[in-house]
Coordinates of C-alpha atoms in Angstrom, one line a residue:
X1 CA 21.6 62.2 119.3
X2 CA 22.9 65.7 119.8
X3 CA 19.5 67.0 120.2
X4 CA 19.0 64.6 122.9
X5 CA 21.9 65.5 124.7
X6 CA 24.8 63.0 124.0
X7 CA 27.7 63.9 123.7
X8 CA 28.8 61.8 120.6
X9 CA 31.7 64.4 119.2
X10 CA 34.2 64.4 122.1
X11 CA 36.0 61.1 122.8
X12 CA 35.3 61.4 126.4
X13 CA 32.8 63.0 126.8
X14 CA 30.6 59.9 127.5
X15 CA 27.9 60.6 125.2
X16 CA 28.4 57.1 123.6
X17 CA 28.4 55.1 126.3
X18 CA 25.5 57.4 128.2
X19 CA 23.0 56.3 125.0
X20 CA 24.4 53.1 125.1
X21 CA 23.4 52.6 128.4
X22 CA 20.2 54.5 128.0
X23 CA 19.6 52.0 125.4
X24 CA 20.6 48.8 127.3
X25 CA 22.8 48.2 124.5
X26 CA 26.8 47.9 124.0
X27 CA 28.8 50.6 123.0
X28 CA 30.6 49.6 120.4
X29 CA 26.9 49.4 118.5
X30 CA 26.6 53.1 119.0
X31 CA 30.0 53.7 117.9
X32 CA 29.6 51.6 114.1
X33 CA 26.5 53.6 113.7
X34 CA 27.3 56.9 114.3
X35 CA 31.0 56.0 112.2
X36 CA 28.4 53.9 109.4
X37 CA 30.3 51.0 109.6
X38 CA 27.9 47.9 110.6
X39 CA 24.0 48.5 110.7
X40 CA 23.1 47.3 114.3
X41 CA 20.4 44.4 114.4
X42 CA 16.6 45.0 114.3
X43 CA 16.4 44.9 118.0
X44 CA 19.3 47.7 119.1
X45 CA 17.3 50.0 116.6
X46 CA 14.2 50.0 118.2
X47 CA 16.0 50.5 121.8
X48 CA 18.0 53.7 120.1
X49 CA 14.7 54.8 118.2
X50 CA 12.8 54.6 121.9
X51 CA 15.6 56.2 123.7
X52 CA 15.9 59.2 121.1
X53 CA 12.5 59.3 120.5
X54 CA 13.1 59.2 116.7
X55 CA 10.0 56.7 114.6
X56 CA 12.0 53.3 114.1
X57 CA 11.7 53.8 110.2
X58 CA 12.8 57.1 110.3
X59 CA 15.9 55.5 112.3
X60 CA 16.5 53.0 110.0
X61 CA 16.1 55.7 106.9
X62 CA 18.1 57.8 108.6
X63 CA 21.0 55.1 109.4
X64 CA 21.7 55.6 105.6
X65 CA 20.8 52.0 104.9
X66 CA 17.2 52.6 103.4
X67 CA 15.6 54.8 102.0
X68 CA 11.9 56.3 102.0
X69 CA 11.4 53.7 98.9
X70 CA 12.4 50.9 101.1
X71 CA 9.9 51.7 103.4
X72 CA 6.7 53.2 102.2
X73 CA 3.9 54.8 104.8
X74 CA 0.9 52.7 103.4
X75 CA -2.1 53.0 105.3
X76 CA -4.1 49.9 106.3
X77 CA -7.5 49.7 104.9
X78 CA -10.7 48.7 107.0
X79 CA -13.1 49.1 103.8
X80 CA -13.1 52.8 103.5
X81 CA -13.8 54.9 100.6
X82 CA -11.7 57.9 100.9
X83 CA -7.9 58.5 100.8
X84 CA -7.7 59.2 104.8
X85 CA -5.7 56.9 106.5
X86 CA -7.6 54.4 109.3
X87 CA -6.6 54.9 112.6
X88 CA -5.3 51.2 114.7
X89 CA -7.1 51.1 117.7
X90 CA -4.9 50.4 120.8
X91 CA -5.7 46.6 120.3
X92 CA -4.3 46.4 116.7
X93 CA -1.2 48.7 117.9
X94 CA -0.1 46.6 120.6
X95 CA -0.3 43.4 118.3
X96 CA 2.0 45.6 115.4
X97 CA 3.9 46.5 117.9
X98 CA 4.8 43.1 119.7
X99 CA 3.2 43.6 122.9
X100 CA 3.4 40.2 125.0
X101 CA -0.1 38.9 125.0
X102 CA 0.2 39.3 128.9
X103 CA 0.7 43.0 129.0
X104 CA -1.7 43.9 125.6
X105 CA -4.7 44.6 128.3
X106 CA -2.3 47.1 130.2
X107 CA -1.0 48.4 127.2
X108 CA -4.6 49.0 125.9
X109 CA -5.6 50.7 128.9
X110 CA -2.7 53.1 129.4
X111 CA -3.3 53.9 125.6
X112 CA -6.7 54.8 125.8
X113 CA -6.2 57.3 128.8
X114 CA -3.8 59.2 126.4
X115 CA -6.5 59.1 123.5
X116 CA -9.2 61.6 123.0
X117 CA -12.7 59.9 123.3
X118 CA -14.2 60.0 119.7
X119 CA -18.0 59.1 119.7

C-alpha cells in the first residue's frame, strides 16, 4: 500500500480512506486488514488486489490468512508432454476471471491487442 502511495501510517493522512475509495470499498475494511483483525470478503480483495496491482493470491497470502500451501500455482493441462505451463487464451481467461458473458468479446479483443501474435 505504501509503495502505491497511501498513506496508511499517519492517522490523517488519508491514505485509508484514498485506497478505500480507490477501491470502491468502505474504510473500515482497509482499516481490519491493515490492523489483521477481520479478513475482508472475496469481493473487497480483488477490488484492493486491482487497485494495488498485487495478484489476488498473492493478496490473500499476503493478508496472513493463507499460505503458498493453501494456494498452489498448478498449471492447467491441454494434453501436453512437457513440464511448461499452457498458456489460457483470452477466451478461457475471461471465463476464469468472471467476465459477464456480454463483455467476454470486448474483453477478448482488448486482450489480444496487448498479446504478441504467436504463429
Amino acid at each position: 500500500m505504501r509503495e502505491r502511495g497511501y498513506d496508511i501510517d499517519s492517522p490523517r493522512g488519508g491514505g485509508k480512506s484514498k485506497l478505500a475509495d480507490d477501491a470502491g470499498v468502505h474504510r473500515a475494511a482497509v482499516s481490519r486488514l491493515i490492523q489483521r483483525q477481520s479478513m475482508p470478503d472475496l469481493e473487497t480483495m480483488r477490488r484492493l488486489a486491482a487497485v494495488l496491482g498485487v495478484p489476488l493470491r498473492d493478496m490473500l497470502i499476503r493478508s496472513g490468512r493463507l499460505s503458498e500451501s493453501d494456494l498452489p500455482i498448478v498449471a492447467a493441462r491441454g494434453g501436453e508432454s512437457d513440464d511448461a505451463p499452457r498458456l489460457l487464451s483470452p477466451e478461457e481467461a475471461a471465463r476464469r476471471m468472471g467476465v459477464p458473458p456480454e463483455l467476454q468479446a470486448v474483453f477478448v479483443r482488448v486482450t489480444k491487442a496487448f498479446l504478441p501474435q504467436i504463429e
